[in-house]
Coordinates of C-alpha atoms and ligand atoms in Angstrom, one line a residue:
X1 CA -25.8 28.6 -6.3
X2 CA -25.3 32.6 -6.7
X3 CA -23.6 32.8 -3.7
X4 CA -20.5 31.7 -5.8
X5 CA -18.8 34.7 -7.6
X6 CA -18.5 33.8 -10.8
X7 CA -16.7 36.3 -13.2
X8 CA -18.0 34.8 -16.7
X9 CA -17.1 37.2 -19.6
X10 CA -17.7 35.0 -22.1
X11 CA -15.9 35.1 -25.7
X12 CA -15.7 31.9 -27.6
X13 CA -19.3 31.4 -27.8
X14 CA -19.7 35.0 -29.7
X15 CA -18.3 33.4 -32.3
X16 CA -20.4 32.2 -35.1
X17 CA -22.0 28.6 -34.7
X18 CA -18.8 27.7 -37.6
X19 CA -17.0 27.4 -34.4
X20 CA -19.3 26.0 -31.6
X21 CA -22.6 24.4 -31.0
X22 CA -24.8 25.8 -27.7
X23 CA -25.5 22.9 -25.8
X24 CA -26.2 22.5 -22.2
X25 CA -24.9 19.7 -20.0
X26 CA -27.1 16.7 -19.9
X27 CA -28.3 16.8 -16.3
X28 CA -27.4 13.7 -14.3
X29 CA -29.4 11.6 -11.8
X30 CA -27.7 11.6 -8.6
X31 CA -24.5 13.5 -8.3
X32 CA -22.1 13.6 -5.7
X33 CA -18.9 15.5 -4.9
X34 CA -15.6 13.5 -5.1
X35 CA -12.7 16.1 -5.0
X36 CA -12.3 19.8 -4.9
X37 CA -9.5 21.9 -5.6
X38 CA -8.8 24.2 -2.9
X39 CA -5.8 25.4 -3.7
X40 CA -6.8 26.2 -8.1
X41 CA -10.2 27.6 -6.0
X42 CA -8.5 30.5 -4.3
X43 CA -6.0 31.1 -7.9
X44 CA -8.9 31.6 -9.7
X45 CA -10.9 34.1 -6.4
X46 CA -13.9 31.5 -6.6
X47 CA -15.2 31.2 -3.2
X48 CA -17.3 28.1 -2.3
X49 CA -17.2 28.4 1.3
X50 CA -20.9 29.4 1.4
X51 CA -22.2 26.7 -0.7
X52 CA -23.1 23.2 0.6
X53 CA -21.9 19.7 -0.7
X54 CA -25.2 19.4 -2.0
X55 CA -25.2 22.7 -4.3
X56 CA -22.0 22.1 -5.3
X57 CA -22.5 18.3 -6.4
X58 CA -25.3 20.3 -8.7
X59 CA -22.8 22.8 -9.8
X60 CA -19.8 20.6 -11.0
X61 CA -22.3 18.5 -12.2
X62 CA -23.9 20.4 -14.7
X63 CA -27.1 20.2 -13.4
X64 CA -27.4 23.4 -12.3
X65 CA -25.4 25.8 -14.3
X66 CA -24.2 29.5 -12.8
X67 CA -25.7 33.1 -13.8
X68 CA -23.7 34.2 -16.8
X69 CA -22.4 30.5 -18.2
X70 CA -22.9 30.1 -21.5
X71 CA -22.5 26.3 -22.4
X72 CA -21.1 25.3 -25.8
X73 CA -19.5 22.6 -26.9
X74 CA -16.1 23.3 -29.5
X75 CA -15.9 22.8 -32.9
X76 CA -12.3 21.3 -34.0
X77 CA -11.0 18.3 -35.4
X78 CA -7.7 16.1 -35.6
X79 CA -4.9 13.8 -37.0
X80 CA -5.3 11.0 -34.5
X81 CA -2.4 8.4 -35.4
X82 CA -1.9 10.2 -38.5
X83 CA -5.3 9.7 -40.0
X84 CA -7.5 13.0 -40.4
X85 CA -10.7 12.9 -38.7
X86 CA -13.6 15.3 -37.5
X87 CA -14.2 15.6 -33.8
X88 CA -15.3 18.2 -31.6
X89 CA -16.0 18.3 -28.0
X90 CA -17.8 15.2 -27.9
X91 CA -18.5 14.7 -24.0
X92 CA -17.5 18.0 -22.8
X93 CA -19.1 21.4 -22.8
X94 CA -17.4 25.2 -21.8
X95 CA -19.9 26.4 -19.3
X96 CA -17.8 29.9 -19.7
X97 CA -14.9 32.0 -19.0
X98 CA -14.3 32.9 -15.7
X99 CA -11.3 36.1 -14.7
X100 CA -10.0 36.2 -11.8
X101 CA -8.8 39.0 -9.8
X102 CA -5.9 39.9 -11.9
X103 CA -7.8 39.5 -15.0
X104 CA -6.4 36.2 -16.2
X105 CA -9.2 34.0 -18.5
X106 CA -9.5 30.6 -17.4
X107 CA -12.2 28.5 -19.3
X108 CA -14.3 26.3 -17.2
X109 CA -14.5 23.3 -19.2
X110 CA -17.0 20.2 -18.1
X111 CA -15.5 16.9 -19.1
X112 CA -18.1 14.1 -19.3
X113 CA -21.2 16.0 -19.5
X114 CA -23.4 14.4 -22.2
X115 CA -23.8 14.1 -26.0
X116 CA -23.5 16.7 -27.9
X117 CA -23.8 17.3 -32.1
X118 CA -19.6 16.0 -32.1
X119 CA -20.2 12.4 -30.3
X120 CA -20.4 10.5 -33.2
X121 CA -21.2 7.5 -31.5
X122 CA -20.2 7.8 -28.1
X123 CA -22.3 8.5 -25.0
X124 CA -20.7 11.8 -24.7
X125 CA -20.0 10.3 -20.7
X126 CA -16.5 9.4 -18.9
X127 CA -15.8 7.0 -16.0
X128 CA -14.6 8.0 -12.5
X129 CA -11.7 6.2 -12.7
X130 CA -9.8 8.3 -15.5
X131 CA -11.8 11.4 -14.4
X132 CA -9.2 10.9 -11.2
X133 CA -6.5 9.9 -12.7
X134 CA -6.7 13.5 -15.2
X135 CA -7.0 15.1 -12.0
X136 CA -4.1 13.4 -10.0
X137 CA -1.9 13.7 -12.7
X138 CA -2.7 17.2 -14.4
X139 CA -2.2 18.5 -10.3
X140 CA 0.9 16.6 -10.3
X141 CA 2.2 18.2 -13.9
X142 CA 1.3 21.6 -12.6
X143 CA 3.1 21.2 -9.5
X144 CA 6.2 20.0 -11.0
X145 CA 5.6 23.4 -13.0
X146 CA 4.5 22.2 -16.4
X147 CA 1.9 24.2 -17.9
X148 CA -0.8 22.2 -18.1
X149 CA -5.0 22.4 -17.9
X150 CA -6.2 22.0 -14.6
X151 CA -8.6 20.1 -12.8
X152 CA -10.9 22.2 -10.2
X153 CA -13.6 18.9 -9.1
X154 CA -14.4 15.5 -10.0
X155 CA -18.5 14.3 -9.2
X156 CA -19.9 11.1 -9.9
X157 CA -22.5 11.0 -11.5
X158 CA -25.0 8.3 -9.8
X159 CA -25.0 6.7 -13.4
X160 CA -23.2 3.8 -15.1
X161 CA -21.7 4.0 -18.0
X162 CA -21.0 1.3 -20.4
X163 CA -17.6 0.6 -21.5
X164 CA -15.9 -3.6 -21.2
X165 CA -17.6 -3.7 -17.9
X166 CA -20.3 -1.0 -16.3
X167 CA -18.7 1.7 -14.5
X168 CA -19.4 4.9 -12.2
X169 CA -20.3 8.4 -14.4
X170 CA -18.1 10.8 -13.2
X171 CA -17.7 14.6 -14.8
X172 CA -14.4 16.5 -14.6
X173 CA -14.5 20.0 -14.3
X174 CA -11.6 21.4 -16.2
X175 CA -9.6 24.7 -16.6
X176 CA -7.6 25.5 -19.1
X177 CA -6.0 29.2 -20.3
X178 CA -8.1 28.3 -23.6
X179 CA -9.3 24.8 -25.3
X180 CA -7.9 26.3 -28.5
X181 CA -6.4 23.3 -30.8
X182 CA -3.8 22.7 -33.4
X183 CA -7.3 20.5 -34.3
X184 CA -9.4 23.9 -33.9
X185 CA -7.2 25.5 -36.7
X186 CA -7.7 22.6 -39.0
X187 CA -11.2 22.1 -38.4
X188 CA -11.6 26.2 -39.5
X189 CA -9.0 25.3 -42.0
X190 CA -10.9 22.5 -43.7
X191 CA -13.3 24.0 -44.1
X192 CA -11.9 26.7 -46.3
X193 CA -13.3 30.3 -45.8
X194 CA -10.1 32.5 -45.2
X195 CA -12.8 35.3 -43.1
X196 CA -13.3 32.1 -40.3
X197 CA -9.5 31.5 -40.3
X198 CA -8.9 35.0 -39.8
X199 CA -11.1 35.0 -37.0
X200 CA -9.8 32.5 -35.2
X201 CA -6.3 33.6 -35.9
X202 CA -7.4 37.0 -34.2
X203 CA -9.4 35.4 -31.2
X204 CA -6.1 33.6 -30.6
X205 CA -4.1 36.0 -30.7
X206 CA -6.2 38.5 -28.7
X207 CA -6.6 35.6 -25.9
X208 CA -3.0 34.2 -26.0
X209 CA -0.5 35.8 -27.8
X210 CA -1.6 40.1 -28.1
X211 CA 2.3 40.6 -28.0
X212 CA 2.1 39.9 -32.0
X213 CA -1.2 41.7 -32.6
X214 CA 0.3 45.0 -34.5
X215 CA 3.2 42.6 -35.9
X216 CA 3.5 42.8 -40.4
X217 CA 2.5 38.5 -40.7
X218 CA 0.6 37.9 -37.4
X219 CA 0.1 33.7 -38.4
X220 CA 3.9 33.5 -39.3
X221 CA 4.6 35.2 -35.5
X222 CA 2.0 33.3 -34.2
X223 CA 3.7 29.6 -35.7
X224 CA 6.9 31.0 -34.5
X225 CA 5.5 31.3 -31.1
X226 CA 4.1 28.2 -31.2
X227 CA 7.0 26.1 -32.2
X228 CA 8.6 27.9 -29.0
X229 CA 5.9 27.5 -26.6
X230 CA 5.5 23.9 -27.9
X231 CA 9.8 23.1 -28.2
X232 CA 9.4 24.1 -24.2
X233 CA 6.8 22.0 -23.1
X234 CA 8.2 18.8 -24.8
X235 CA 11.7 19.4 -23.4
X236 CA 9.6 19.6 -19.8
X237 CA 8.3 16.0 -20.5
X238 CA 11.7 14.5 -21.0
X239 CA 12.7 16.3 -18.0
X240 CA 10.3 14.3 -15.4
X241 CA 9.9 11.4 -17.9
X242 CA 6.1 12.0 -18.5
X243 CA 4.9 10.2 -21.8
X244 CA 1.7 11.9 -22.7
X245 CA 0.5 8.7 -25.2
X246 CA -1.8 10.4 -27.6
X247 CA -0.1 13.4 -29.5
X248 CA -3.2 14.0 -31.9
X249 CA -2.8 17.2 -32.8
X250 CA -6.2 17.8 -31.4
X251 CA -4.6 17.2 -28.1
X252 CA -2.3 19.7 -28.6
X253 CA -2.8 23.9 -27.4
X254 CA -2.3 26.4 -29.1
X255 CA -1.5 28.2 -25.5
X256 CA 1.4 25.3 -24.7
X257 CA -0.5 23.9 -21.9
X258 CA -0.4 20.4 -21.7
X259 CA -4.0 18.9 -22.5
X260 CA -5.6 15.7 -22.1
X261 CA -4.5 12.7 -19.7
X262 CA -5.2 9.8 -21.0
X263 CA -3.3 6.8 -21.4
X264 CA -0.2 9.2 -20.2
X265 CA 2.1 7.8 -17.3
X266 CA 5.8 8.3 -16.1
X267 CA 9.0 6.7 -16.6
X268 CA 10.1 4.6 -13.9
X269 CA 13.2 2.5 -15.6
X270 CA 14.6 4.7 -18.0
X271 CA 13.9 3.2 -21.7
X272 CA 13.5 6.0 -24.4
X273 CA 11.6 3.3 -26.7
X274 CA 8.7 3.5 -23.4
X275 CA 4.8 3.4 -24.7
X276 CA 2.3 2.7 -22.1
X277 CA -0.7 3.5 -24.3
X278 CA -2.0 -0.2 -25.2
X279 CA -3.6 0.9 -28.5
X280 CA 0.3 2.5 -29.7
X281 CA 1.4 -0.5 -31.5
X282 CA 4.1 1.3 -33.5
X283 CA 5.5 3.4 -31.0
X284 CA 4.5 6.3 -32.5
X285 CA 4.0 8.1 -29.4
X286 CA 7.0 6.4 -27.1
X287 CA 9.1 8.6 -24.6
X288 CA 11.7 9.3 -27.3
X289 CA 9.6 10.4 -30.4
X290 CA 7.8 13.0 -28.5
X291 CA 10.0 15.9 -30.0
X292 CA 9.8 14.3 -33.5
X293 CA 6.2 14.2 -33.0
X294 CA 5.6 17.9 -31.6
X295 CA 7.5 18.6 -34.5
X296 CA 4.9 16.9 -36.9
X297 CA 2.2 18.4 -35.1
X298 CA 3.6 21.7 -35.6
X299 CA 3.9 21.0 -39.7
X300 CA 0.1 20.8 -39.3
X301 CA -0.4 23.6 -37.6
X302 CA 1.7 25.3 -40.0
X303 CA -0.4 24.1 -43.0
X304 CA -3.6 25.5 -41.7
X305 CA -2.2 29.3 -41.5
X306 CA -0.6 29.1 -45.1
X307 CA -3.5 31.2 -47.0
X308 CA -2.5 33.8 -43.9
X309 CA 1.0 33.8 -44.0
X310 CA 1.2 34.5 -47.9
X311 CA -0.3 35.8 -51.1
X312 CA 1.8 34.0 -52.8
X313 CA 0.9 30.1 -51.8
X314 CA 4.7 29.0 -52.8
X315 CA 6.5 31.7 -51.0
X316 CA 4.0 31.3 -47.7
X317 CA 4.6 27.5 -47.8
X318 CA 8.7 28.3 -48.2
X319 CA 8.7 30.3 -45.4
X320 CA 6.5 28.4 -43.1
X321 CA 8.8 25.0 -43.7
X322 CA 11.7 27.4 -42.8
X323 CA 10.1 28.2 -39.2
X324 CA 8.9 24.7 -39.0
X325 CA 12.8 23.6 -39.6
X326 CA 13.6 26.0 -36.9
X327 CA 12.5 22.8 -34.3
X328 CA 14.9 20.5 -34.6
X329 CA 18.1 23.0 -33.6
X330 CA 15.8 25.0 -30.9
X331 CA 14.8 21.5 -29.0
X332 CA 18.2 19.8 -29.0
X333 CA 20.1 23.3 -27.6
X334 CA 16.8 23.4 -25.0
X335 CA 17.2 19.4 -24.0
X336 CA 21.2 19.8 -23.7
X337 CA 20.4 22.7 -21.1
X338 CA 18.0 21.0 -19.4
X339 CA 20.5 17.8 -18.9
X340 CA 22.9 20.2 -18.1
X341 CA 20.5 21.5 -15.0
X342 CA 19.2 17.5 -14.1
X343 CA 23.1 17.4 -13.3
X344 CA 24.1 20.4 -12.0
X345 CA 26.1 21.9 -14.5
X346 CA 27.0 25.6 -15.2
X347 CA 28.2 27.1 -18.3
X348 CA 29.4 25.4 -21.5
X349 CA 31.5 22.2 -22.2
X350 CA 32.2 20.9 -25.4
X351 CA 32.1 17.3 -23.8
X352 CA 28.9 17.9 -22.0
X353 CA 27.0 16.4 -24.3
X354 CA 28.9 12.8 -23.8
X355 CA 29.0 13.0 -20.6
X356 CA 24.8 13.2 -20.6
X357 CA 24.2 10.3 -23.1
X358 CA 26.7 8.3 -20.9
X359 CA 24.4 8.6 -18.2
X360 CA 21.3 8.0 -20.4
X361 CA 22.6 4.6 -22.1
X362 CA 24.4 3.2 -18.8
X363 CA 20.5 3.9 -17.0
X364 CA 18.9 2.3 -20.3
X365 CA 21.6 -1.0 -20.1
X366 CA 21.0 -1.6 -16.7
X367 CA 16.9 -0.4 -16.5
X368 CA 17.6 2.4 -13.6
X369 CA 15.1 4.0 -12.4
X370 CA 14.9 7.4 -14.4
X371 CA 13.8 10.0 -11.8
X372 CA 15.9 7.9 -8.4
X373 CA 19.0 7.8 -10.4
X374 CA 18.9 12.0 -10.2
X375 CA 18.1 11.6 -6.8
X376 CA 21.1 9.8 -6.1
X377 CA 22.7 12.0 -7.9
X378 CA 21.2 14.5 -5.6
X379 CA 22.3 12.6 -2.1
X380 CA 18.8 12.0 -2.3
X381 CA 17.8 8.5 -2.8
X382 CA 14.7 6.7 -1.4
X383 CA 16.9 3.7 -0.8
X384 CA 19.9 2.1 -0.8
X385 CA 20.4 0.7 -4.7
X386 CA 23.8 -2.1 -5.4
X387 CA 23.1 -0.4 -8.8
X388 CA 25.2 2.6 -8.5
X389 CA 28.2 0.6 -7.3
X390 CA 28.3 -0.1 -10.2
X391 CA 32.2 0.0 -12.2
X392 CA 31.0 2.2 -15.4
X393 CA 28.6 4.2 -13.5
X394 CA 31.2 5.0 -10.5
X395 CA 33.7 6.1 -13.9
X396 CA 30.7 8.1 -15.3
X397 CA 30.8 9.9 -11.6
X398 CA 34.0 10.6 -11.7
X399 CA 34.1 12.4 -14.9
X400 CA 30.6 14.3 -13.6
X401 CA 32.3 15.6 -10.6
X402 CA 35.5 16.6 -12.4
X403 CA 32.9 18.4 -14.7
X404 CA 30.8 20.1 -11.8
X405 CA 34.6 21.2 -10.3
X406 CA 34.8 23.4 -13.5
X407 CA 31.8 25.4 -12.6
X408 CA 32.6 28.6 -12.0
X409 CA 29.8 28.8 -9.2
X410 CA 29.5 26.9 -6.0
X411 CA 28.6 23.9 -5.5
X412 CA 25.5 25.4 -3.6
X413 CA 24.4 26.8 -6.5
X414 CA 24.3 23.3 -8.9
X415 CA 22.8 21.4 -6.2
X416 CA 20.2 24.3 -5.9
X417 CA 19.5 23.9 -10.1
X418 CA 19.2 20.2 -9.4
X419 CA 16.8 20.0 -7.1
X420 CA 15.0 22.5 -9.3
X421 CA 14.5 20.7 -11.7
X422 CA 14.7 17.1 -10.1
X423 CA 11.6 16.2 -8.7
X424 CA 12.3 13.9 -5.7
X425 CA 8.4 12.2 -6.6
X426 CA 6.7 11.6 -9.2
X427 CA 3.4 9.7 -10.2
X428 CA 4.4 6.7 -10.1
X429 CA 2.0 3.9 -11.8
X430 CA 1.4 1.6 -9.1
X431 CA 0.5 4.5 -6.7
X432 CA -2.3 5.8 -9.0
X433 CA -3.6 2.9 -9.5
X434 CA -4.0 2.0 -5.5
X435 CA -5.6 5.2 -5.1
X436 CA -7.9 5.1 -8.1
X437 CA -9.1 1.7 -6.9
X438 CA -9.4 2.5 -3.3
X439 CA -11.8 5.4 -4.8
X440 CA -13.8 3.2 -6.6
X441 CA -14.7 1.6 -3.3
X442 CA -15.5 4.9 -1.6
X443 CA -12.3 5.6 0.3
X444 CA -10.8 8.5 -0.8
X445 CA -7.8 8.4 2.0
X446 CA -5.4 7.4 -0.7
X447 CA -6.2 9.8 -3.4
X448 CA -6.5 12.6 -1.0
X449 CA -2.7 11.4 0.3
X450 CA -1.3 10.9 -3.4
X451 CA -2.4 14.1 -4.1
X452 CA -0.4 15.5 -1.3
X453 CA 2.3 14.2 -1.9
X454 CA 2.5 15.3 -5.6
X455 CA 1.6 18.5 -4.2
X456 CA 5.3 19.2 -3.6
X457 CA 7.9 17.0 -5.9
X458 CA 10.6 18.6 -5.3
X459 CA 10.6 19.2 -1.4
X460 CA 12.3 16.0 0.6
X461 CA 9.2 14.9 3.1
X462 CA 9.1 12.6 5.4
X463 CA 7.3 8.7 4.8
X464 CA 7.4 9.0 1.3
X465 CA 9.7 6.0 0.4
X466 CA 6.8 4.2 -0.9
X467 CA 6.0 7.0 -3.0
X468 CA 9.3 6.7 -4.6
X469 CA 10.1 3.5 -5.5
X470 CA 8.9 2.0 -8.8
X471 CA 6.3 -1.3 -8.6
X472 CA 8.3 -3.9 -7.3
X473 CA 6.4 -6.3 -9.6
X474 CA 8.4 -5.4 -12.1
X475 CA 5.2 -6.3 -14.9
X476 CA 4.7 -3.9 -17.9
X477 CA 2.5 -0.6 -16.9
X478 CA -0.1 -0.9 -19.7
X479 CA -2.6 2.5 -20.0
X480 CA -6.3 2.2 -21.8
X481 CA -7.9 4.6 -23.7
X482 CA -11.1 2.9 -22.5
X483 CA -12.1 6.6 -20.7
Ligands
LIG1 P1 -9.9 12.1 -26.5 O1 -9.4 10.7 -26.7 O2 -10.5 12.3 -25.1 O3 -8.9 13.1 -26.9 O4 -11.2 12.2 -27.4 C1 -11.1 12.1 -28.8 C2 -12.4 12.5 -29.4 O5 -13.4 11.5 -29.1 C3 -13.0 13.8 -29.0 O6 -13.7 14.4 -30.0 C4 -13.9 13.4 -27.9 O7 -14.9 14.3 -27.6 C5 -14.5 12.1 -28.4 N1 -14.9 11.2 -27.3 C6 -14.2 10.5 -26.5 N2 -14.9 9.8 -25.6 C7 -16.2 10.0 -26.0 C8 -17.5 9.6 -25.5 N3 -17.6 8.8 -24.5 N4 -18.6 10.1 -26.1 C9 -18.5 11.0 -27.1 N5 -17.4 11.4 -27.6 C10 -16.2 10.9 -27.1
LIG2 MG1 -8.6 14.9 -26.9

């Protein structure tokens, strides 16, 4: 096991047990090595090229932890739905921070390792099958370059565990620039000592944000640079269509990574009212309230750093609803420019914005596919689609081509931004689900090819069609949170 070159410098767990609890993984009975992430292996200078299956299955595992880990599990809590609750790293433990070569901090998170003091009254465990689909679609987000944790192995763990039926144990290992919450700052909040919320303002800014850490009112920079980081990320969701399904603000980083797959999954026919998740029965997390909800989110985040922006409670809370108000303005300029490089355009036009909601409601009237329609668009359609012979969308093209014909660049250059920013494949449901259930019965051929493929969305390859195409059973995509 110390033939792998760790780097732990280890930060978060200096921090007093208000924060944390030191727990070790609960070791597991027979584990076993599903995937490993070659390519996040050499970002992070890890080298496991010495190591056998066998001491890796140990490693990933938990069973066997590396020279310089020190496991805890994080303190934070949460709205979930709205509602205010208490959680904590429940089935998941830090085993450390690892730097790479050029001195970057990745935490090495264990997802699925055992109870701990947060379970409540869970088994602290996860299944295989969405240990995979974290890692398929986390990959996948990363590669379509959204920041985003990571996922660096997947093991079974030779258990069951118990959820409507008995399933295989499986532990995630995951990487993230931090696991510091919105949920983290109201957990400290709550619990109202100004020294703890101080700290954790400090160890946040230290780890993410040291730009701001001589500024006059560090928590008002750092909500500013939140609201930014955050406006970004959500305006990169709508881009690809990905609907993350559980917006908790403990599922939300403070670094703008996004963090925790669950009942998340992409659009295929373009529907801005689109919730997967089958425990969202109000929509509250659908395609189209995302911003409003990162908004929301953000007014909670905002709340927590109030006795640090201020003295004065009134004048802290007036200036931290100003910044908060900020969001609205900053995400609709951000989602017009990013519609603007889905079609190509350069520069300004005062009817641009039209011309993008034409698009959007013809696609929602006649259910198009979302991500194909900018592939036709692009000259790069899987397949031949009647669709787009259609009357009002062959108008709509006219009016985008006399548009593109005012850019004062080449056409080159807006069919370069579009394919920038178009992926040509994305994960699409029924695809996931073949290769999550051809892992479950041992063949990992499928999961190995998905992964691939999602390896490189924006780059035309070859046999892909099926990759492409939405499920041609045309039945509702319904996601669990049964993890
Ligand atoms: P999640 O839905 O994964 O964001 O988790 C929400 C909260 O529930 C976190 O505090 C988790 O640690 C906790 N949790 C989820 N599943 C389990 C489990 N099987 N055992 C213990 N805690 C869990
Ligand atoms: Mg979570």
């Amino acid at each position: 096991m110390n033939k792998i070159n760790w780097n732990f410098e280890n930060t978060y767990s200096g921090l007093s047990n208000s924060f944390k609890q030191n727990i070790n993984p609960t070791p597991v009975k027979d584990p076993e090595l599903v995937l490993l992430n070659k390519q996040l292996e050499s970002k992070l200078n890890l080298d496991f090229s010495k190591s056998s299956n066998k001491d890796l299955s140990e490693l990933f595992s938990g069973n066997s932890l590396p020279d310089g880990s020190n496991s805890i599990a994080q303190a934070y809590a949460g709205h979930q739905f709205g509602h205010f609750t208490m959680l904590g790293d429940g089935r998941a433990v830090l085993i450390g921070e690892h730097l790479s070569k050029n001195n970057q901090r990745y935490d090495i998170q264990f997802k699925g390792s055992g109870k701990t003091a947060f379970s409540r009254n869970g088994d602290g465990r996860a299944a295989l099958g969405p240990m995979l689909r974290e890692y398929i679609i986390s990959e996948a987000m990363n590669s379509l370059r959204i920041p985003t944790t990571r996922s660096l192995a997947v093991v079974k763990t030779g258990e069951e565990v118990i959820r409507e039926t008995s399933l295989p144990g499986a532990i995630l290992t995951r990487v993230a620039s931090s696991h510091i919450r919105v949920g983290t700052f109201q957990y400290i909040a709550a619990r109202q000592k100004k020294d703890e919320l101080k700290t954790l303002l400090n160890y946040s800014i230290e780890r993410h944000y040291p730009e701001i850490k001589n500024s006059n009112n560090q928590a008002l920079d750092l909500l500013n640079l939140l609201i930014d980081r955050q406006c970004n990320l959500v305006v990169n969701w709508m881009r690809v269509g990905f609907v993350h399904g559980v917006m908790n603000t403990d599922n939300m980083t403070i670094s703008g990574e996004t963090i925790d797959y669950g009942p998340c999954a992409f659009l295929d026919l373009y529907d801005p009212k689109t919730v997967f998740s089958s425990i969202d029965q109000t929509g509250r997390y659908a395609y189209c309230n995302q911003p409003v909800i990162t908004k929301w989110n953000l007014a909670r985040f905002a709340e927590c750093l109030i006795p640090l922006i201020g003295k004065n409670k009134e004048e802290a809370v007036k200036v931290a609803s100003e910044a908060i108000n900020t969001f609205e303005k900053k995400y609709e300029d951000r989602w017009i420019n990013m519609m603007r490089n889905k079609l190509g355009l350069i520069g300004l036009d005062s009817k641009d914005k039209s011309l993008i909601l034409d698009l959007l409601t013809w696609m929602h009237e006649k259910k198009a596919d979302y991500t194909n329609t900018f592939c036709h668009l692009m000259n790069l359609h899987p397949n031949k689609d009647e669709l787009y012979n259609d009357k009002y969308f062959l108008n709509w093209r006219k009016r985008w081509e006399e548009r593109l014909s005012k850019n004062d660049s080449s056409s080159k250059k807006s069919i370069e931004i579009m394919k920038n920013n178009n992926p040509v494949v994305i994960p699409r449901n029924h695809k996931v689900e073949e290769a999550l259930s051809a892992a479950g019965q041992n063949d990992l051929k499928p999961i190995n090819k998905i992964l691939e493929i999602l390896n490189k969305p924006y780059d035309e390859q070859k046999e892909i069609k099926d990759y492409q195409s939405p499920s041609k059973s045309g039945e509702k995509y319904q996601t669990f949170c049964g993890t």
